[in-house]
Amino acid sequence: MYIVVHHDIADTEDFWASAQRNLPRLPEGGVKRIVNLFPNQSMDKCTCVWEADSIENLDKYLREKVGDSSRESYYQINEATAVGLFG
């Protein structure tokens, strides 16, 4: 499934260092890959599209990797009506 995640980043240094370390190690724990990553100019907000088995698996993965450096909100993409998801 494809999941949109909105990251509200409190500790930008820790968050982005974790991303640099951990994203190349995917797939892991039901999280397959990050499809798109769209940070704002100040790097304290980011919207991403992930491919994962479930929102629960993705949330567990993010909590293990970024801890309290960010807060997330999630929703599953309706693939049947999405535009541009598969490019």
PDB file of C-alpha atoms in Angstrom:
ATOM      1  CA  MET A   1       0.000   0.000   0.000  1.00  0.00           C
ATOM      2  CA  TYR A   2       1.013   3.597  -0.501  1.00  0.00           C
ATOM      3  CA  ILE A   3       0.894   5.969   2.460  1.00  0.00           C
ATOM      4  CA  VAL A   4       1.238   9.739   2.690  1.00  0.00           C
ATOM      5  CA  VAL A   5       3.088  10.960   5.773  1.00  0.00           C
ATOM      6  CA  HIS A   6       3.221  14.557   6.947  1.00  0.00           C
ATOM      7  CA  HIS A   7       6.259  15.065   9.198  1.00  0.00           C
ATOM      8  CA  ASP A   8       6.307  17.978  11.649  1.00  0.00           C
ATOM      9  CA  ILE A   9       9.997  18.046  12.580  1.00  0.00           C
ATOM     10  CA  ALA A  10      11.094  19.413  15.946  1.00  0.00           C
ATOM     11  CA  ASP A  11      14.785  18.415  15.728  1.00  0.00           C
ATOM     12  CA  THR A  12      15.821  18.876  12.106  1.00  0.00           C
ATOM     13  CA  GLU A  13      19.435  17.846  12.641  1.00  0.00           C
ATOM     14  CA  ASP A  14      18.523  14.515  14.245  1.00  0.00           C
ATOM     15  CA  PHE A  15      15.659  13.802  11.817  1.00  0.00           C
ATOM     16  CA  TRP A  16      17.655  14.341   8.637  1.00  0.00           C
ATOM     17  CA  ALA A  17      20.729  12.533  10.001  1.00  0.00           C
ATOM     18  CA  SER A  18      18.499   9.552  10.710  1.00  0.00           C
ATOM     19  CA  ALA A  19      17.075   9.708   7.187  1.00  0.00           C
ATOM     20  CA  GLN A  20      20.599   9.703   5.710  1.00  0.00           C
ATOM     21  CA  ARG A  21      21.529   6.653   7.810  1.00  0.00           C
ATOM     22  CA  ASN A  22      18.387   4.590   7.478  1.00  0.00           C
ATOM     23  CA  LEU A  23      16.725   5.156   4.105  1.00  0.00           C
ATOM     24  CA  PRO A  24      19.462   3.301   2.163  1.00  0.00           C
ATOM     25  CA  ARG A  25      18.802   0.216   4.348  1.00  0.00           C
ATOM     26  CA  LEU A  26      15.212  -0.260   3.167  1.00  0.00           C
ATOM     27  CA  PRO A  27      13.293  -2.571   2.889  1.00  0.00           C
ATOM     28  CA  GLU A  28      12.909  -3.292   6.589  1.00  0.00           C
ATOM     29  CA  GLY A  29      10.113  -4.354   8.954  1.00  0.00           C
ATOM     30  CA  GLY A  30       7.249  -4.170   6.472  1.00  0.00           C
ATOM     31  CA  VAL A  31       8.447  -0.843   5.046  1.00  0.00           C
ATOM     32  CA  LYS A  32       9.441  -1.286   1.426  1.00  0.00           C
ATOM     33  CA  ARG A  33      10.622   2.125   0.234  1.00  0.00           C
ATOM     34  CA  ILE A  34      10.162   5.865   0.224  1.00  0.00           C
ATOM     35  CA  VAL A  35       8.637   6.883  -3.101  1.00  0.00           C
ATOM     36  CA  ASN A  36       8.755  10.693  -2.836  1.00  0.00           C
ATOM     37  CA  LEU A  37      10.125  13.172  -0.314  1.00  0.00           C
ATOM     38  CA  PHE A  38       9.079  16.846  -0.307  1.00  0.00           C
ATOM     39  CA  PRO A  39      10.701  18.985   2.425  1.00  0.00           C
ATOM     40  CA  ASN A  40       9.875  22.661   2.909  1.00  0.00           C
ATOM     41  CA  GLN A  41      12.544  25.365   2.625  1.00  0.00           C
ATOM     42  CA  SER A  42      13.412  25.364   6.340  1.00  0.00           C
ATOM     43  CA  MET A  43      13.466  21.530   6.499  1.00  0.00           C
ATOM     44  CA  ASP A  44      11.126  21.453   9.517  1.00  0.00           C
ATOM     45  CA  LYS A  45       8.191  19.992   7.582  1.00  0.00           C
ATOM     46  CA  CYS A  46       8.149  17.240   5.029  1.00  0.00           C
ATOM     47  CA  THR A  47       5.514  15.314   3.106  1.00  0.00           C
ATOM     48  CA  CYS A  48       6.458  11.873   1.867  1.00  0.00           C
ATOM     49  CA  VAL A  49       4.907   8.997  -0.017  1.00  0.00           C
ATOM     50  CA  TRP A  50       5.946   5.616   1.346  1.00  0.00           C
ATOM     51  CA  GLU A  51       5.282   2.051   0.278  1.00  0.00           C
ATOM     52  CA  ALA A  52       4.664  -0.184   3.289  1.00  0.00           C
ATOM     53  CA  ASP A  53       2.545  -3.138   4.396  1.00  0.00           C
ATOM     54  CA  SER A  54       0.507  -0.977   6.803  1.00  0.00           C
ATOM     55  CA  ILE A  55       0.373   2.386   8.531  1.00  0.00           C
ATOM     56  CA  GLU A  56       1.147   0.578  11.792  1.00  0.00           C
ATOM     57  CA  ASN A  57       4.372  -0.913  10.383  1.00  0.00           C
ATOM     58  CA  LEU A  58       5.415   2.446   8.967  1.00  0.00           C
ATOM     59  CA  ASP A  59       4.716   4.244  12.245  1.00  0.00           C
ATOM     60  CA  LYS A  60       6.703   1.618  14.183  1.00  0.00           C
ATOM     61  CA  TYR A  61       9.606   1.988  11.737  1.00  0.00           C
ATOM     62  CA  LEU A  62       9.601   5.792  12.000  1.00  0.00           C
ATOM     63  CA  ARG A  63       9.376   5.758  15.805  1.00  0.00           C
ATOM     64  CA  GLU A  64      12.415   3.441  15.943  1.00  0.00           C
ATOM     65  CA  LYS A  65      14.398   5.605  13.512  1.00  0.00           C
ATOM     66  CA  VAL A  66      13.484   9.212  14.341  1.00  0.00           C
ATOM     67  CA  GLY A  67      12.142   8.851  17.888  1.00  0.00           C
ATOM     68  CA  ASP A  68      10.759  12.101  19.228  1.00  0.00           C
ATOM     69  CA  SER A  69      12.444  14.327  16.647  1.00  0.00           C
ATOM     70  CA  SER A  70       9.167  14.556  14.696  1.00  0.00           C
ATOM     71  CA  ARG A  71       5.413  13.994  14.817  1.00  0.00           C
ATOM     72  CA  GLU A  72       3.591  12.349  11.953  1.00  0.00           C
ATOM     73  CA  SER A  73       0.130  12.118  10.476  1.00  0.00           C
ATOM     74  CA  TYR A  74      -0.730   9.379   7.979  1.00  0.00           C
ATOM     75  CA  TYR A  75      -3.280   8.335   5.417  1.00  0.00           C
ATOM     76  CA  GLN A  76      -3.502   5.491   2.928  1.00  0.00           C
ATOM     77  CA  ILE A  77      -3.672   6.592  -0.702  1.00  0.00           C
ATOM     78  CA  ASN A  78      -6.676   5.509  -2.734  1.00  0.00           C
ATOM     79  CA  GLU A  79      -4.655   3.975  -5.571  1.00  0.00           C
ATOM     80  CA  ALA A  80      -7.692   3.588  -7.850  1.00  0.00           C
ATOM     81  CA  THR A  81      -8.230   7.358  -8.016  1.00  0.00           C
ATOM     82  CA  ALA A  82      -4.680   8.698  -7.499  1.00  0.00           C
ATOM     83  CA  VAL A  83      -3.097  10.680 -10.342  1.00  0.00           C
ATOM     84  CA  GLY A  84       0.620  10.394 -11.029  1.00  0.00           C
ATOM     85  CA  LEU A  85       1.379   7.836  -8.318  1.00  0.00           C
ATOM     86  CA  PHE A  86       2.966   5.436 -10.752  1.00  0.00           C
ATOM     87  CA  GLY A  87       4.465   8.160 -12.924  1.00  0.00           C
TER      88      GLY A  87
END
